[in-house]
PDB file of C-alpha atoms in Angstrom:
ATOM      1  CA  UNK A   8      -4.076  31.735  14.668  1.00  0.00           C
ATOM      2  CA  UNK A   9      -0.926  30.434  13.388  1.00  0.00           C
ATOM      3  CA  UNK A  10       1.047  27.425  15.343  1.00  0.00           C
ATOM      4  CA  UNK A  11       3.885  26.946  13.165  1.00  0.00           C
ATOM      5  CA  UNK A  12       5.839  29.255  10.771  1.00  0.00           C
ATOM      6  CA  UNK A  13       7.933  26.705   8.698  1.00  0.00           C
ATOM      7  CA  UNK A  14      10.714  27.460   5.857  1.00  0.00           C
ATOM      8  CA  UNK A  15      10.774  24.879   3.103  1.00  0.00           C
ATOM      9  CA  UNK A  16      13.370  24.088   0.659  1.00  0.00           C
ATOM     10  CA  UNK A  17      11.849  25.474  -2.547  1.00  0.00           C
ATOM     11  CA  UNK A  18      12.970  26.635  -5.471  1.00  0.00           C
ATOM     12  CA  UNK A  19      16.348  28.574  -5.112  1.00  0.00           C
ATOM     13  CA  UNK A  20      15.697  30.644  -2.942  1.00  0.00           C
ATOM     14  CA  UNK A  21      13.019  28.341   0.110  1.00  0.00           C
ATOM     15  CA  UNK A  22       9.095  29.242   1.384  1.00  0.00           C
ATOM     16  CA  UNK A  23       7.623  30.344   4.535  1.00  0.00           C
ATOM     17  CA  UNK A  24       4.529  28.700   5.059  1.00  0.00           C
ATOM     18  CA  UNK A  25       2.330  29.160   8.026  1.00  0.00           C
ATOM     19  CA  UNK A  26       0.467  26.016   9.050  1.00  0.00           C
ATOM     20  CA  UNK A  27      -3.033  26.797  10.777  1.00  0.00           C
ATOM     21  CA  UNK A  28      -3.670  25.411  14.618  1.00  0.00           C
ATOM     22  CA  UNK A  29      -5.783  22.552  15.318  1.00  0.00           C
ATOM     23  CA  UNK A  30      -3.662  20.079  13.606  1.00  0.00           C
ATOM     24  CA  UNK A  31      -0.651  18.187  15.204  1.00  0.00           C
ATOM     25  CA  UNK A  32       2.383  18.433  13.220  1.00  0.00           C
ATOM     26  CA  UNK A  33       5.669  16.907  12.923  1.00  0.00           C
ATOM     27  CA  UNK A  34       8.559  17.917  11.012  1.00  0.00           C
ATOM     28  CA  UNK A  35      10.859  14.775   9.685  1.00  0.00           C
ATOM     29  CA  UNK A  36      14.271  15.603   8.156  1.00  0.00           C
ATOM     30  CA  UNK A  37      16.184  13.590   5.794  1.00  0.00           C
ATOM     31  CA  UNK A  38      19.230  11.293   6.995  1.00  0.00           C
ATOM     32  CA  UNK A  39      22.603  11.307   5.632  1.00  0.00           C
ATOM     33  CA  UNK A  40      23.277   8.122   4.061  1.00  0.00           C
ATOM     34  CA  UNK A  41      27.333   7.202   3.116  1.00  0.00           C
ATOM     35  CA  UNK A  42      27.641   7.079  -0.752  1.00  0.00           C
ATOM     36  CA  UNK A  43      27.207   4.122  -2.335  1.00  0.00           C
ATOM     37  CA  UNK A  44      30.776   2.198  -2.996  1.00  0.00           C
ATOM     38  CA  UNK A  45      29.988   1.695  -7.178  1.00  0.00           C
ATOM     39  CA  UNK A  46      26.742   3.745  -7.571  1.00  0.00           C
ATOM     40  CA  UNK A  47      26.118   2.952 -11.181  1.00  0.00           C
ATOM     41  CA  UNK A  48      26.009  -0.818 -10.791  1.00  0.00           C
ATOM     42  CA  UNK A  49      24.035  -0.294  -7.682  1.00  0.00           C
ATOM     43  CA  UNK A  50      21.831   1.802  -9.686  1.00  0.00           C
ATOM     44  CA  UNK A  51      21.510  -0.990 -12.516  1.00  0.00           C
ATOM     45  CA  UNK A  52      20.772  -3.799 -10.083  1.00  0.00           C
ATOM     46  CA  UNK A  53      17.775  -1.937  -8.677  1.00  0.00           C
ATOM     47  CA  UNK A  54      16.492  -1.256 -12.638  1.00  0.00           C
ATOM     48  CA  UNK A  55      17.363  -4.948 -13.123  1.00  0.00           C
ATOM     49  CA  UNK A  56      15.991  -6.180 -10.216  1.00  0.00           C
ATOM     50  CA  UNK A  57      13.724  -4.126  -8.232  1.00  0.00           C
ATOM     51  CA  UNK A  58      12.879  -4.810  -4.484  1.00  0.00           C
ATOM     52  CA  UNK A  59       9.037  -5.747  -4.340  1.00  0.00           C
ATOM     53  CA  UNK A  60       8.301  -5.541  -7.928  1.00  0.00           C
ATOM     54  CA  UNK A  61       8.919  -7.533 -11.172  1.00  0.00           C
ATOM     55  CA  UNK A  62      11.226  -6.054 -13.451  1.00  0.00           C
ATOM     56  CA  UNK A  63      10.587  -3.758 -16.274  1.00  0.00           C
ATOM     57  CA  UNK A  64      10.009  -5.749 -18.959  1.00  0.00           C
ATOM     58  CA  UNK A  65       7.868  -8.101 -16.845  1.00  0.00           C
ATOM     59  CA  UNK A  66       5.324  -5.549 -15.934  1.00  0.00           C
ATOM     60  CA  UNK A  67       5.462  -3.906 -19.630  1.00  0.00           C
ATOM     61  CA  UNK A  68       4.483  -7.661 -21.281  1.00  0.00           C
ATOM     62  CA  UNK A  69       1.108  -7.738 -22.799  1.00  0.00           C
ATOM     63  CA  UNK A  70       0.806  -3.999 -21.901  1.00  0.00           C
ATOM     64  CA  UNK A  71       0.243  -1.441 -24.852  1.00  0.00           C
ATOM     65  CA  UNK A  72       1.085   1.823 -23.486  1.00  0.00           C
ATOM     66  CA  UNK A  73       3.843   2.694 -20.963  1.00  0.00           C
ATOM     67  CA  UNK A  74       5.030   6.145 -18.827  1.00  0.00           C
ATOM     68  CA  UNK A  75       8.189   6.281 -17.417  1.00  0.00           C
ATOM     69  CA  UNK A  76       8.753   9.677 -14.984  1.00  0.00           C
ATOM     70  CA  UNK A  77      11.720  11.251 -14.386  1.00  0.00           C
ATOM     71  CA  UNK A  78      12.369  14.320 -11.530  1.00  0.00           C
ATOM     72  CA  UNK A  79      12.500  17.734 -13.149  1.00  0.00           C
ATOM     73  CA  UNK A  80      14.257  20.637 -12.425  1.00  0.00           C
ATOM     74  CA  UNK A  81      12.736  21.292  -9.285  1.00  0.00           C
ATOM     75  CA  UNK A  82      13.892  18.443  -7.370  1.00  0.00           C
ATOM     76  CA  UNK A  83      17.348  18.082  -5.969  1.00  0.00           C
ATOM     77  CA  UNK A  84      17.991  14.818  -8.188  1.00  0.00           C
ATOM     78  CA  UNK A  85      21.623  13.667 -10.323  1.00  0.00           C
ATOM     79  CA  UNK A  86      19.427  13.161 -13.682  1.00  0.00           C
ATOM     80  CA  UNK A  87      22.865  13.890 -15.437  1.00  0.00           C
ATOM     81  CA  UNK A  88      23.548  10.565 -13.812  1.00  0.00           C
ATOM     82  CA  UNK A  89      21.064   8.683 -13.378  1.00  0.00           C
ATOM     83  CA  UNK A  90      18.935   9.344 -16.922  1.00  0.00           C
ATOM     84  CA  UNK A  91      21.526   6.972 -19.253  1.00  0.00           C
ATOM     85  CA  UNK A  92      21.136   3.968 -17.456  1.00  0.00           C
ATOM     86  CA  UNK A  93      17.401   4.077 -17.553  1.00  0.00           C
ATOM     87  CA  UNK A  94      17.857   4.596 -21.155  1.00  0.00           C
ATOM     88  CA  UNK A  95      18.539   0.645 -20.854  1.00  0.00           C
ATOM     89  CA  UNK A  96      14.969   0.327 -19.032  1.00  0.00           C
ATOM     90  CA  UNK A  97      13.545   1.885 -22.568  1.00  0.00           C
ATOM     91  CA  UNK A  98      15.379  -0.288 -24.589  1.00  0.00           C
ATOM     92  CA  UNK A  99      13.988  -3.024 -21.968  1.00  0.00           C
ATOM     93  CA  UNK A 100      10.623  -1.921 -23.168  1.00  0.00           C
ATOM     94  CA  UNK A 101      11.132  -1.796 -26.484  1.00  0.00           C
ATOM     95  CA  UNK A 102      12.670  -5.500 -26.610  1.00  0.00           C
ATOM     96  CA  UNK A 103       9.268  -6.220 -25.506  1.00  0.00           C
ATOM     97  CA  UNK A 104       7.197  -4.625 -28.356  1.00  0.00           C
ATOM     98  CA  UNK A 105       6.549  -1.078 -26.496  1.00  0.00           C
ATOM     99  CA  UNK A 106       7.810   2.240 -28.515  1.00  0.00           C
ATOM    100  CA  UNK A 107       8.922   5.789 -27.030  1.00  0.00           C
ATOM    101  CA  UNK A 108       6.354   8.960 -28.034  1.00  0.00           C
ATOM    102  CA  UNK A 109       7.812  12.042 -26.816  1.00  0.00           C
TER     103      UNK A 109
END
């Protein structure tokens, strides 16, 4: 018996999934948030200076192998925007002695 028919955002065009009974569900929604005043610097203080973690280059030291993962395609993400100024993290990682293999 099916308790909840739900459409997901997926792909271009969405899903229907039907989730099975015996299992309490709860759907959450994403909330709005008002764009960001200078987005790129905000964007370069958070690479620089990350909330909860060391920086970059502090958790790549002594390290010998690195992955860095980006959203693909099939997420809703501005990589057109976002990609060059991780570019710096790379270089980051390279100032410390780690090299890029694609």
């Amino acid at each position: 018996m099916v308790v909840m028919k739900l459409d997901l955002a997926f792909g271009k065009t969405g899903i229907a999934v039907d989730l099975p009974d015996g299992f309490r569900y709860r759907v959450l929604e994403a909330r709005s948030a008002r764009p960001l005043p200078d987005w790129r610097s905000s964007l370069e203080s958070a690479l620089d200076r990350p909330i909860g973690s060391p920086p970059l280059a502090e958790l790549a030291r002594g390290k010998r192998t690195v992955a860095i993962s980006i959203c693909d395609i099939t997420r809703p993400a501005p990589n057109r925007l976002v990609v060059p100024p991780c570019c710096a993290g790379w270089r980051t990682l390279a100032s410390c002695g780690r090299t890029s293999q694609f």
